[in-house]
Tab-separated table of C-alpha atoms and ligand atoms in Angstrom:
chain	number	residue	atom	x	y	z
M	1	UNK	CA	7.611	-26.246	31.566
M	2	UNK	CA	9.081	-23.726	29.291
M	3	UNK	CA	8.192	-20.511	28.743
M	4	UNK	CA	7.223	-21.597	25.224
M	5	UNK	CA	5.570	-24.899	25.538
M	6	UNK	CA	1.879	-24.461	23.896
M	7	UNK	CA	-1.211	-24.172	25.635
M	8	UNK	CA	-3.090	-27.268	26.078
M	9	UNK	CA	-6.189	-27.416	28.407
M	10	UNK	CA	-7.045	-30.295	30.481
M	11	UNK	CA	-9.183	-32.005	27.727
M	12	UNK	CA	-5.560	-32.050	25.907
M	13	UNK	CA	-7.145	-29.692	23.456
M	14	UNK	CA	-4.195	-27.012	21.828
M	15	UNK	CA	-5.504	-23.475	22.082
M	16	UNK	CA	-4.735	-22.275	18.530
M	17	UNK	CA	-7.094	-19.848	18.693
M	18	UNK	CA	-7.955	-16.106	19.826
M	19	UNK	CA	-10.777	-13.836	19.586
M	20	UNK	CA	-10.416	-10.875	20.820
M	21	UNK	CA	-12.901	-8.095	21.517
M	22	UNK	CA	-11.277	-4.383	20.748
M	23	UNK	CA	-14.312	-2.186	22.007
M	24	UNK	CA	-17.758	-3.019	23.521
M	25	UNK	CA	-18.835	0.355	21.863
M	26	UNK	CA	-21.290	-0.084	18.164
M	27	UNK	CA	-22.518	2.104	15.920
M	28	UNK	CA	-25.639	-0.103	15.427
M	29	UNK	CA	-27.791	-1.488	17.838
M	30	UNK	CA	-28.858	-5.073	16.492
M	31	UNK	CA	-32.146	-5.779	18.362
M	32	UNK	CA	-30.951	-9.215	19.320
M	33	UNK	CA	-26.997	-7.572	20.769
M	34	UNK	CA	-27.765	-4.478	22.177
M	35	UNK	CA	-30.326	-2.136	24.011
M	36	UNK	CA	-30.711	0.608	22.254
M	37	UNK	CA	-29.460	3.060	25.170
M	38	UNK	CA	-26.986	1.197	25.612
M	39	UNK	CA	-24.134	2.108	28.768
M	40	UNK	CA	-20.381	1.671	27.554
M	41	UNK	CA	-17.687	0.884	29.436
M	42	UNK	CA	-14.838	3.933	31.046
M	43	UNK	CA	-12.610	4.046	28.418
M	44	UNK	CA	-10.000	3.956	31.561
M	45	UNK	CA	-11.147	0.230	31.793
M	46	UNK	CA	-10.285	-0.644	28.223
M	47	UNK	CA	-6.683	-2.101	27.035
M	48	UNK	CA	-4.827	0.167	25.220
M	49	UNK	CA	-3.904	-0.465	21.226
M	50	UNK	CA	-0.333	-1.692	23.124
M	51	UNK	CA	-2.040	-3.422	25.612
M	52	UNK	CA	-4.012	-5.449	23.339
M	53	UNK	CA	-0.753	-5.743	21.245
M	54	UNK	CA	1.230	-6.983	24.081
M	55	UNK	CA	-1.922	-9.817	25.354
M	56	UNK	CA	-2.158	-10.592	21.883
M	57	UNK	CA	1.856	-11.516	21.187
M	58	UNK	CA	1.989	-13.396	24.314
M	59	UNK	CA	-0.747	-15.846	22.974
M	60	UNK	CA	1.049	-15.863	19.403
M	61	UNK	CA	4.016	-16.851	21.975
M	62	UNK	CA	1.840	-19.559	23.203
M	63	UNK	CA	1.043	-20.918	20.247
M	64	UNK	CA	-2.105	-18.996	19.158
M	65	UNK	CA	-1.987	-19.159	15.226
M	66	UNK	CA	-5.330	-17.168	14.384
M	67	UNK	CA	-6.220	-13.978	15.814
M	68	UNK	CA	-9.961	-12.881	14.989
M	69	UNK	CA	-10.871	-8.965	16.010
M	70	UNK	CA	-14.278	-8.179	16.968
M	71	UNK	CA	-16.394	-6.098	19.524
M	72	UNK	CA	-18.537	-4.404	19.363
M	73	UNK	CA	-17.488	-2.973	16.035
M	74	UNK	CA	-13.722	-3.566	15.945
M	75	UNK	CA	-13.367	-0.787	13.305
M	76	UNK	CA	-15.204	2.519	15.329
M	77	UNK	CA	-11.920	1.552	17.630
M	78	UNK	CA	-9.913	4.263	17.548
M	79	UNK	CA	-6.481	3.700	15.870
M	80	UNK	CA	-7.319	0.729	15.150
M	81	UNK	CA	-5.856	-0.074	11.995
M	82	UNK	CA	-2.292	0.469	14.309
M	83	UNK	CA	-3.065	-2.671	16.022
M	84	UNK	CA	-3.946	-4.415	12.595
M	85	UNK	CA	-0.253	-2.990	11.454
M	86	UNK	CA	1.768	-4.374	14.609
M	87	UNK	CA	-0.416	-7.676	14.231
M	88	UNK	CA	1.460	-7.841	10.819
M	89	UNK	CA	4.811	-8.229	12.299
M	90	UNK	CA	3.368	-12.047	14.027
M	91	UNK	CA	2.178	-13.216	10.238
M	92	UNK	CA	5.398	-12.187	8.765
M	93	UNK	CA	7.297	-14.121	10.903
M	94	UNK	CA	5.500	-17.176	10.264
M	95	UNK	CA	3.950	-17.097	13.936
M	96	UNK	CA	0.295	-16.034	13.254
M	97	UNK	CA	-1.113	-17.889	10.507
M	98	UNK	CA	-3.960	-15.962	9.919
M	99	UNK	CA	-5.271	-12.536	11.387
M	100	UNK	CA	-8.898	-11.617	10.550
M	101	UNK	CA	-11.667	-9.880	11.855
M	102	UNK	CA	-15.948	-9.927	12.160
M	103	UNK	CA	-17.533	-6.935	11.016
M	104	UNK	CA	-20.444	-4.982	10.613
M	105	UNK	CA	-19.154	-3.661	7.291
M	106	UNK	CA	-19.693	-0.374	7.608
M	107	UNK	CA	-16.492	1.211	7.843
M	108	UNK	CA	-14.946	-1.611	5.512
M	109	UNK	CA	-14.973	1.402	2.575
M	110	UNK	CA	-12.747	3.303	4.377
M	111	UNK	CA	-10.633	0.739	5.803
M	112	UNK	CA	-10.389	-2.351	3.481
M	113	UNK	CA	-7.400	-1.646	1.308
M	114	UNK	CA	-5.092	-0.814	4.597
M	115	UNK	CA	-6.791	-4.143	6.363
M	116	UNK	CA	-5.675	-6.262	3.217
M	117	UNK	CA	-1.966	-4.311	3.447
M	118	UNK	CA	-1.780	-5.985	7.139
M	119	UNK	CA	-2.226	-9.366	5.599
M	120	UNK	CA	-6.116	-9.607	6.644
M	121	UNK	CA	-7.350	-12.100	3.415
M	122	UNK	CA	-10.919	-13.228	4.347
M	123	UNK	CA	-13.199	-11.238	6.460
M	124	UNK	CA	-16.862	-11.731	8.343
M	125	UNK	CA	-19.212	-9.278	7.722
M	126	UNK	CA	-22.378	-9.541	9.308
M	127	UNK	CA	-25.825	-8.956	7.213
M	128	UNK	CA	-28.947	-10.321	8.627
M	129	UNK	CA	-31.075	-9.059	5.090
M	130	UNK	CA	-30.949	-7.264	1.642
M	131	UNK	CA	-33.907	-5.258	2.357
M	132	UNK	CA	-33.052	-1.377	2.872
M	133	UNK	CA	-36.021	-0.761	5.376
M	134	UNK	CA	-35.373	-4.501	7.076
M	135	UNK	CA	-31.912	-3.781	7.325
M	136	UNK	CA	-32.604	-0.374	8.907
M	137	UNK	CA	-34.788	-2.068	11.433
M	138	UNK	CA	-32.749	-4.925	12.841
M	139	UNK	CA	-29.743	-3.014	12.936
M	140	UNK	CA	-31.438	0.328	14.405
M	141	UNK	CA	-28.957	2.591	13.373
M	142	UNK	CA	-27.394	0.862	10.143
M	143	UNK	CA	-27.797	1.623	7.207
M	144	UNK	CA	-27.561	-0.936	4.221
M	145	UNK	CA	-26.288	0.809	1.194
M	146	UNK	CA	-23.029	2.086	3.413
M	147	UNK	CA	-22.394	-1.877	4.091
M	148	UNK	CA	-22.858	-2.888	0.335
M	149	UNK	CA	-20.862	-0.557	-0.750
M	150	UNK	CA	-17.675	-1.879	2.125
M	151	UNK	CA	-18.481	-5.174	1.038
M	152	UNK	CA	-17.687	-4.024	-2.351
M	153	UNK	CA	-14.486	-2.855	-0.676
M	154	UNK	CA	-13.345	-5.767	0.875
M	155	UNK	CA	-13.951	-7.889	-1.936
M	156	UNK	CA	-12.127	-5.010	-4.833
M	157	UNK	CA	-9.058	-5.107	-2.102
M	158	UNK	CA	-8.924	-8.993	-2.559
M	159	UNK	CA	-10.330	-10.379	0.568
M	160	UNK	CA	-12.607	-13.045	0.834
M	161	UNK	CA	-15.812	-12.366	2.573
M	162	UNK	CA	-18.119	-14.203	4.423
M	163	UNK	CA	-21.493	-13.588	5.412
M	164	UNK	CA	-23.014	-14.254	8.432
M	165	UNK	CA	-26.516	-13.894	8.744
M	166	UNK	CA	-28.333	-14.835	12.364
M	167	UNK	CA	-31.245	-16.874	11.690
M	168	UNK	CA	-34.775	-15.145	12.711
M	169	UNK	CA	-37.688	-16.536	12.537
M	170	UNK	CA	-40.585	-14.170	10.734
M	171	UNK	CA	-37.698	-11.717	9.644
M	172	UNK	CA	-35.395	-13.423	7.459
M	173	UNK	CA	-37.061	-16.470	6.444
M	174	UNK	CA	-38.495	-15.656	3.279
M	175	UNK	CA	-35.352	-14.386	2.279
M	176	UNK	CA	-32.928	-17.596	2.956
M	177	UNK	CA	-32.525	-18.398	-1.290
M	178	UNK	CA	-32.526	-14.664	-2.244
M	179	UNK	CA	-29.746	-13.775	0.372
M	180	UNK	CA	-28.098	-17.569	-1.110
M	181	UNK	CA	-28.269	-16.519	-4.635
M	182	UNK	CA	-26.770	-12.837	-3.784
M	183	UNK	CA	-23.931	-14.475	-2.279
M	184	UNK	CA	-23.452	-17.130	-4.845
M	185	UNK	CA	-23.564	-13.973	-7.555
M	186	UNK	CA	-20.883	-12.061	-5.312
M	187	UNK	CA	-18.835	-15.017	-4.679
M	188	UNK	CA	-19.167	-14.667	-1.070
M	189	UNK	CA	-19.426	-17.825	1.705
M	190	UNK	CA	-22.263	-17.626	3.785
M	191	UNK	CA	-23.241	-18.291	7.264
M	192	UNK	CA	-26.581	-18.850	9.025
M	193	UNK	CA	-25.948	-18.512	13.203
M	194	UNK	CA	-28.169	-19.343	15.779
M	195	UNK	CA	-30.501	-16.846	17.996
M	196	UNK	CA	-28.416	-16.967	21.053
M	197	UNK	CA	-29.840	-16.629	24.486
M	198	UNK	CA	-27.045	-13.409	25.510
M	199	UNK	CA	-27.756	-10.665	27.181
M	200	UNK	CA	-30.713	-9.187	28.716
M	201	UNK	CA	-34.074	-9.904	26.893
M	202	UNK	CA	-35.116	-6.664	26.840
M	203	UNK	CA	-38.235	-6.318	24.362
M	204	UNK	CA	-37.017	-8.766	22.056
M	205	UNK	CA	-38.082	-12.308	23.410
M	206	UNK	CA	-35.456	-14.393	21.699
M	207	UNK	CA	-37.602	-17.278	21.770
M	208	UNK	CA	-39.997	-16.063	19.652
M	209	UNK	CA	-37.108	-15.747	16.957
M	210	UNK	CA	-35.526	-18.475	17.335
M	211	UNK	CA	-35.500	-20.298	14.009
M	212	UNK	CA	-33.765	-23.582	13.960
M	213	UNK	CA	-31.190	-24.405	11.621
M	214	UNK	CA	-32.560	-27.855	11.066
M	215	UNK	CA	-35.709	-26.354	9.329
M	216	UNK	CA	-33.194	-23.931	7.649
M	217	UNK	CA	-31.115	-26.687	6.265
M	218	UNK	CA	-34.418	-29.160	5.396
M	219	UNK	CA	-35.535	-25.863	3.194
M	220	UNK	CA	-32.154	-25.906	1.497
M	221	UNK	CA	-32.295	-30.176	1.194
M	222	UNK	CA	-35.767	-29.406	-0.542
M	223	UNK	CA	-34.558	-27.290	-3.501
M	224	UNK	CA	-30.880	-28.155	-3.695
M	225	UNK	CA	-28.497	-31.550	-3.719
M	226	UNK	CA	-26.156	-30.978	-0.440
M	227	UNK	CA	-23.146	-32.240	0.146
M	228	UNK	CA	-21.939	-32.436	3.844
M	229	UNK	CA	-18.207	-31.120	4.136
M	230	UNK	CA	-15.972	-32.941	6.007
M	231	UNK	CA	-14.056	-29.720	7.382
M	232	UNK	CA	-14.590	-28.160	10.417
M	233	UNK	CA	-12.698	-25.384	12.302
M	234	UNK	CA	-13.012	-26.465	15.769
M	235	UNK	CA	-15.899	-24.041	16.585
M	236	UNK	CA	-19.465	-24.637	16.253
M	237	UNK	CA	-19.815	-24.722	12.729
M	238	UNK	CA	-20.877	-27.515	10.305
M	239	UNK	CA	-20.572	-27.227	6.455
M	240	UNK	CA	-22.493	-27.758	3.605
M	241	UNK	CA	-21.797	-27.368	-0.579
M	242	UNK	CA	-24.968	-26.443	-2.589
M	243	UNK	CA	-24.012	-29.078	-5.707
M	244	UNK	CA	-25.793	-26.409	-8.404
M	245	UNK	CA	-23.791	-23.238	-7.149
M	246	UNK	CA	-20.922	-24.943	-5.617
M	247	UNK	CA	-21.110	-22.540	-2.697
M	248	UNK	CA	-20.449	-23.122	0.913
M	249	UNK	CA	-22.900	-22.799	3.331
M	250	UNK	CA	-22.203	-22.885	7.166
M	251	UNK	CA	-24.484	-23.426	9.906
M	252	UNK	CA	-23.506	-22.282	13.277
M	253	UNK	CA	-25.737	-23.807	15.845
M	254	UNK	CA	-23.973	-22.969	19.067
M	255	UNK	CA	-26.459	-24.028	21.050
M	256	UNK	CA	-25.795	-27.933	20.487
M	257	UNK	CA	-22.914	-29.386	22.664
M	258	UNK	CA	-21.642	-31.309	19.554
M	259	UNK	CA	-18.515	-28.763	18.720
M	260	UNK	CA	-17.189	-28.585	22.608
M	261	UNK	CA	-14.861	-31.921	22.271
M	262	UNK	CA	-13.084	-30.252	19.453
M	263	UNK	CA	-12.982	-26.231	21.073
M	264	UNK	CA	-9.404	-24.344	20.331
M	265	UNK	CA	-10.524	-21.387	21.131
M	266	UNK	CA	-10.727	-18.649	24.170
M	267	UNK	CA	-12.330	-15.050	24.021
M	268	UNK	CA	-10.310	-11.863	25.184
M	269	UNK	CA	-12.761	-9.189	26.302
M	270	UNK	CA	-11.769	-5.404	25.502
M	271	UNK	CA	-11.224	-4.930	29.560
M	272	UNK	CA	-8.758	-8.185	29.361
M	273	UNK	CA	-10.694	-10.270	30.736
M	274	UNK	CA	-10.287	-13.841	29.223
M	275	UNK	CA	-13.412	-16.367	28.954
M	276	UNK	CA	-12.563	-19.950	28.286
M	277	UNK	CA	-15.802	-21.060	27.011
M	278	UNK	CA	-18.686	-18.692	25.438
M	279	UNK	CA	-21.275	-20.800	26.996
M	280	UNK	CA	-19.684	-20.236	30.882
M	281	UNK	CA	-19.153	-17.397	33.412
M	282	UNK	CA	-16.174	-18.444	34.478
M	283	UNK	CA	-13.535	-15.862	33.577
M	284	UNK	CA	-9.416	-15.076	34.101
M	285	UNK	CA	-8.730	-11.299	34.701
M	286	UNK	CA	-5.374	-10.728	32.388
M	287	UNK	CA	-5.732	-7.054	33.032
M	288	UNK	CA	-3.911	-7.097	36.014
M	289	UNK	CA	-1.058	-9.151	35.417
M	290	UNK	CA	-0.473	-6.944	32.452
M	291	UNK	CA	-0.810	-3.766	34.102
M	292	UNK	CA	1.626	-5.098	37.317
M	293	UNK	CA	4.536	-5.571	35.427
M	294	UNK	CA	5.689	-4.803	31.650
M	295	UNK	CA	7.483	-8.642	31.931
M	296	UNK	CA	4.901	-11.585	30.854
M	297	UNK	CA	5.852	-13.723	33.139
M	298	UNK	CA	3.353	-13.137	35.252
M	299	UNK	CA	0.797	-12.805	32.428
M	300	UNK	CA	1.769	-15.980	30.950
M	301	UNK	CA	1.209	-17.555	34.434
M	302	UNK	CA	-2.432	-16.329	34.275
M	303	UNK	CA	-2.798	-17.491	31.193
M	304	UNK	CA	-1.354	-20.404	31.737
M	305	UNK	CA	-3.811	-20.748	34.976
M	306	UNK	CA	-7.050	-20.239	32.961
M	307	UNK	CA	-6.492	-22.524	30.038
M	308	UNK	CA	-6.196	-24.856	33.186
M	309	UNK	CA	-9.295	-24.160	34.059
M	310	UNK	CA	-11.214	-24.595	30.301
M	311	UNK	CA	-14.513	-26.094	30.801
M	312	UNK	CA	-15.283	-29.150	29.149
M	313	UNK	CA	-18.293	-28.118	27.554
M	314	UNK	CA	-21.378	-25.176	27.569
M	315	UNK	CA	-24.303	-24.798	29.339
M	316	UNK	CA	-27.252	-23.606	26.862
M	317	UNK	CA	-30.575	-25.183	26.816
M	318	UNK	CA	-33.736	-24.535	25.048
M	319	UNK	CA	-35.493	-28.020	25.328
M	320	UNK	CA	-37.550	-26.700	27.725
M	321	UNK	CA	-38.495	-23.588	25.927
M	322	UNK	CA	-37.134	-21.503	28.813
M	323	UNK	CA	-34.211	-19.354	28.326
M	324	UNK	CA	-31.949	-21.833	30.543
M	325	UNK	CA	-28.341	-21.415	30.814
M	326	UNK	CA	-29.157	-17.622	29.719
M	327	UNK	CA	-25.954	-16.015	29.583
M	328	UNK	CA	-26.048	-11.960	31.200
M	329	UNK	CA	-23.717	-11.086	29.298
M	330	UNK	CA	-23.719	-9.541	25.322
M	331	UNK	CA	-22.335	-10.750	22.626
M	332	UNK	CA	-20.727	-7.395	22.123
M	333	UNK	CA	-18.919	-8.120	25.372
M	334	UNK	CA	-17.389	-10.938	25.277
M	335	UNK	CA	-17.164	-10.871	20.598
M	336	UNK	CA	-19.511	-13.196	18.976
U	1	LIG	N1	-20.050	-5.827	15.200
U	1	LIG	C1	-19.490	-6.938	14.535
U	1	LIG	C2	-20.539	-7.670	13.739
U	1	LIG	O1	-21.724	-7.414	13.909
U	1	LIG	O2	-20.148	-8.514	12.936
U	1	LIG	C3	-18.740	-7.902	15.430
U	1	LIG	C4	-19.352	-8.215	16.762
U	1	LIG	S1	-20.928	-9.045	16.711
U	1	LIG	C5	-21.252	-9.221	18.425
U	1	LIG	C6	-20.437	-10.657	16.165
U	1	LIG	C7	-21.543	-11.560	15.657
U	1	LIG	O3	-22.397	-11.880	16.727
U	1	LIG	C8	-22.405	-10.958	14.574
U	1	LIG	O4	-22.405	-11.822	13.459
U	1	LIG	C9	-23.772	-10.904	15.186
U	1	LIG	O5	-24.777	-11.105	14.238
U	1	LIG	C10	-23.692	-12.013	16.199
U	1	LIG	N2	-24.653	-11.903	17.290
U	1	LIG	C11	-24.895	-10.856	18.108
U	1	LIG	N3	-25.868	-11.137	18.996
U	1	LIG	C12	-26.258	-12.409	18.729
U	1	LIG	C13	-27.227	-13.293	19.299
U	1	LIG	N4	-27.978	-12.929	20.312
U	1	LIG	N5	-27.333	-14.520	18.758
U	1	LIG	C14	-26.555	-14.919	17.720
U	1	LIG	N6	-25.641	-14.147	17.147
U	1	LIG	C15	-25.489	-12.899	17.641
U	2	LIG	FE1	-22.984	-3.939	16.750
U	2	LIG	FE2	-22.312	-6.315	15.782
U	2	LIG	FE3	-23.858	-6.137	17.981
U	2	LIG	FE4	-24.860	-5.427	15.650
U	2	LIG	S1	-24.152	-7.487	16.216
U	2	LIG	S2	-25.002	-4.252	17.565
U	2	LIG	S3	-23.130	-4.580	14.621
U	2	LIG	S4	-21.764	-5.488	17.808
């Protein structure tokens, strides 16, 4: 086999497709992500920006054509916006198709003119509600008008923005058509994810806010025409147009098994360790290959080695309203 040849996993599905985690560290603490005394990794165990520059460029060398930076909060990273620069380099050249990122939003006013200079066009930015005190409360330490006023950013710099909003039952309910019309008004694409069982329970029994996109969806059917869209990204998202406003709404329900036959993607955590499903422990360490010698060829052997080992499918389960398949790891961790 070349050097070269793509990545294809044993379900002969192409692995187009990287997230990658650049920090585990937040400056919120989203009840259903983190504890709020939360323990960060040694920044000794974290990939440098080059690190992550030269992991990432081996998977554009494998055939990896969209690169999506998250955490944690990709942009607290320090020096970030160097990575987003050498990322450049792989769209210019035709390589990358399309580098992009999932935010919190609130840095996006200080960084979204040099994120749309290193070719970043659409962004996700993460907002659960458009009440001050709400927002204050599910995000612990955020504070709303600083991400209005990014999302303002993004959009004046000319990137697209999406919304994703996590589904909870008895917090955002009431406010699924006023957060629809904001985003119809703004222009923005919006998202409705899931409750997922990750990380410790803590307090917060995520049970008791799980709110299932089905009844989301029927409340939409009830007030709107919808049109099913026929496009899909290979992740666990389905899409639907809202005939009056013409707007997209997505519904991720990762929970449901009906997106694995189609997966192109694999997670990079911020320690390099690469998971080939979200819904599975099983993990490669690319940390060490990397560190052992500055030529990929053993890192492309581990990669090559892992996408060998892609699962077919996740584990999750909530039909017996028991957190089975509970994964112990965050979402900040391995990057929603
Ligand atoms: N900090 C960035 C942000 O909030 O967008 C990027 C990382 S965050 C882990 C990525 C996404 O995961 C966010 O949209 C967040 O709402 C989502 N998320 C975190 N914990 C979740 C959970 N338990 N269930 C579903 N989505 C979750
Ligand atoms: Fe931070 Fe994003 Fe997790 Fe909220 S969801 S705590 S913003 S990483």
């Amino acid at each position: 086999m070349s050097q070269h040849a793509p990545l294809i996993d044993p379900f002969a599905r192409a692995i187009s497709y990287l997230r990658v985690s650049v920090t585990d560290r937040c400056d919120f603490r989203c009840v259903y992500c983190m504890a709020e005394n939360m323990t960060f990794l040694p920044k000794a165990d974290l990939l440098t920006l080059e690190e992550l520059d030269r992991l990432c460029s081996a998977f554009v060398g494998l055939g990896v054509e969209k690169l999506r930076i998250t955490g944690g909060e990709p942009l607290v990273r320090k020096g970030i916006m160097t990575f987003f620069a050498a990322m450049k380099r792989h769209l210019d050249s035709g390589a990358l198709k399309e580098l992009t990122l999932t935010t919190n939003g609130s840095q996006l006013g200080k960084y979204a003119q040099e994120l749309a200079a290193c070719g970043v066009r659409r962004i996700n930015v993460s907002l659960d509600t458009l009440d001050p005190d709400k927002f204050a409360a599910i995000t612990r330490w955020g504070r709303l008008p600083q991400v209005l006023d990014g999302i303002a950013a993004a959009k004046a710099a000319g990137m697209r923005v999406k919304i994703n909003a996590v589904a909870l039952r008895g917090f955002n309910e009431d406010e699924q058509f006023s957060l629809t019309e904001w985003c119809a008004r703004e222009g923005h694409d919006l998202t409705w994810i899931e409750v997922m069982p990750m990380g410790d329970l803590g307090n917060e029994d995520r049970l008791d806010q799980y709110w299932s996109l089905r009844d989301l969806r029927a409340r939409y059917a009830a007030r709107y025409s919808l049109s099913d869209l026929a496009e899909r990204t290979g992740g666990p998202a389905r899409y639907v147009r809202i005939e009056q406003t013409g707007q997209k709404i997505g519904f991720i329900t990762p929970l449901t098994h009906n997106f694995c036959e189609s997966c192109n993607r694999v997670r990079l955590t911020c320690t390099g360790e690469l998971y080939m499903c979200l819904g599975q422990e099983d993990m490669a360490d690319l940390r060490a290959p990397l560190r052992a010698s500055p030529d990929d060829a053993a890192l492309v052997a581990a990669i090559r080695a892992a996408i060998a080992r892609k699962p077919k499918g996740h584990d999750f389960d909530y039909t017996r309203q028991t957190v089975a398949g509970q994964m112990t790891r965050h979402m900040s961790h391995t990057g929603g």
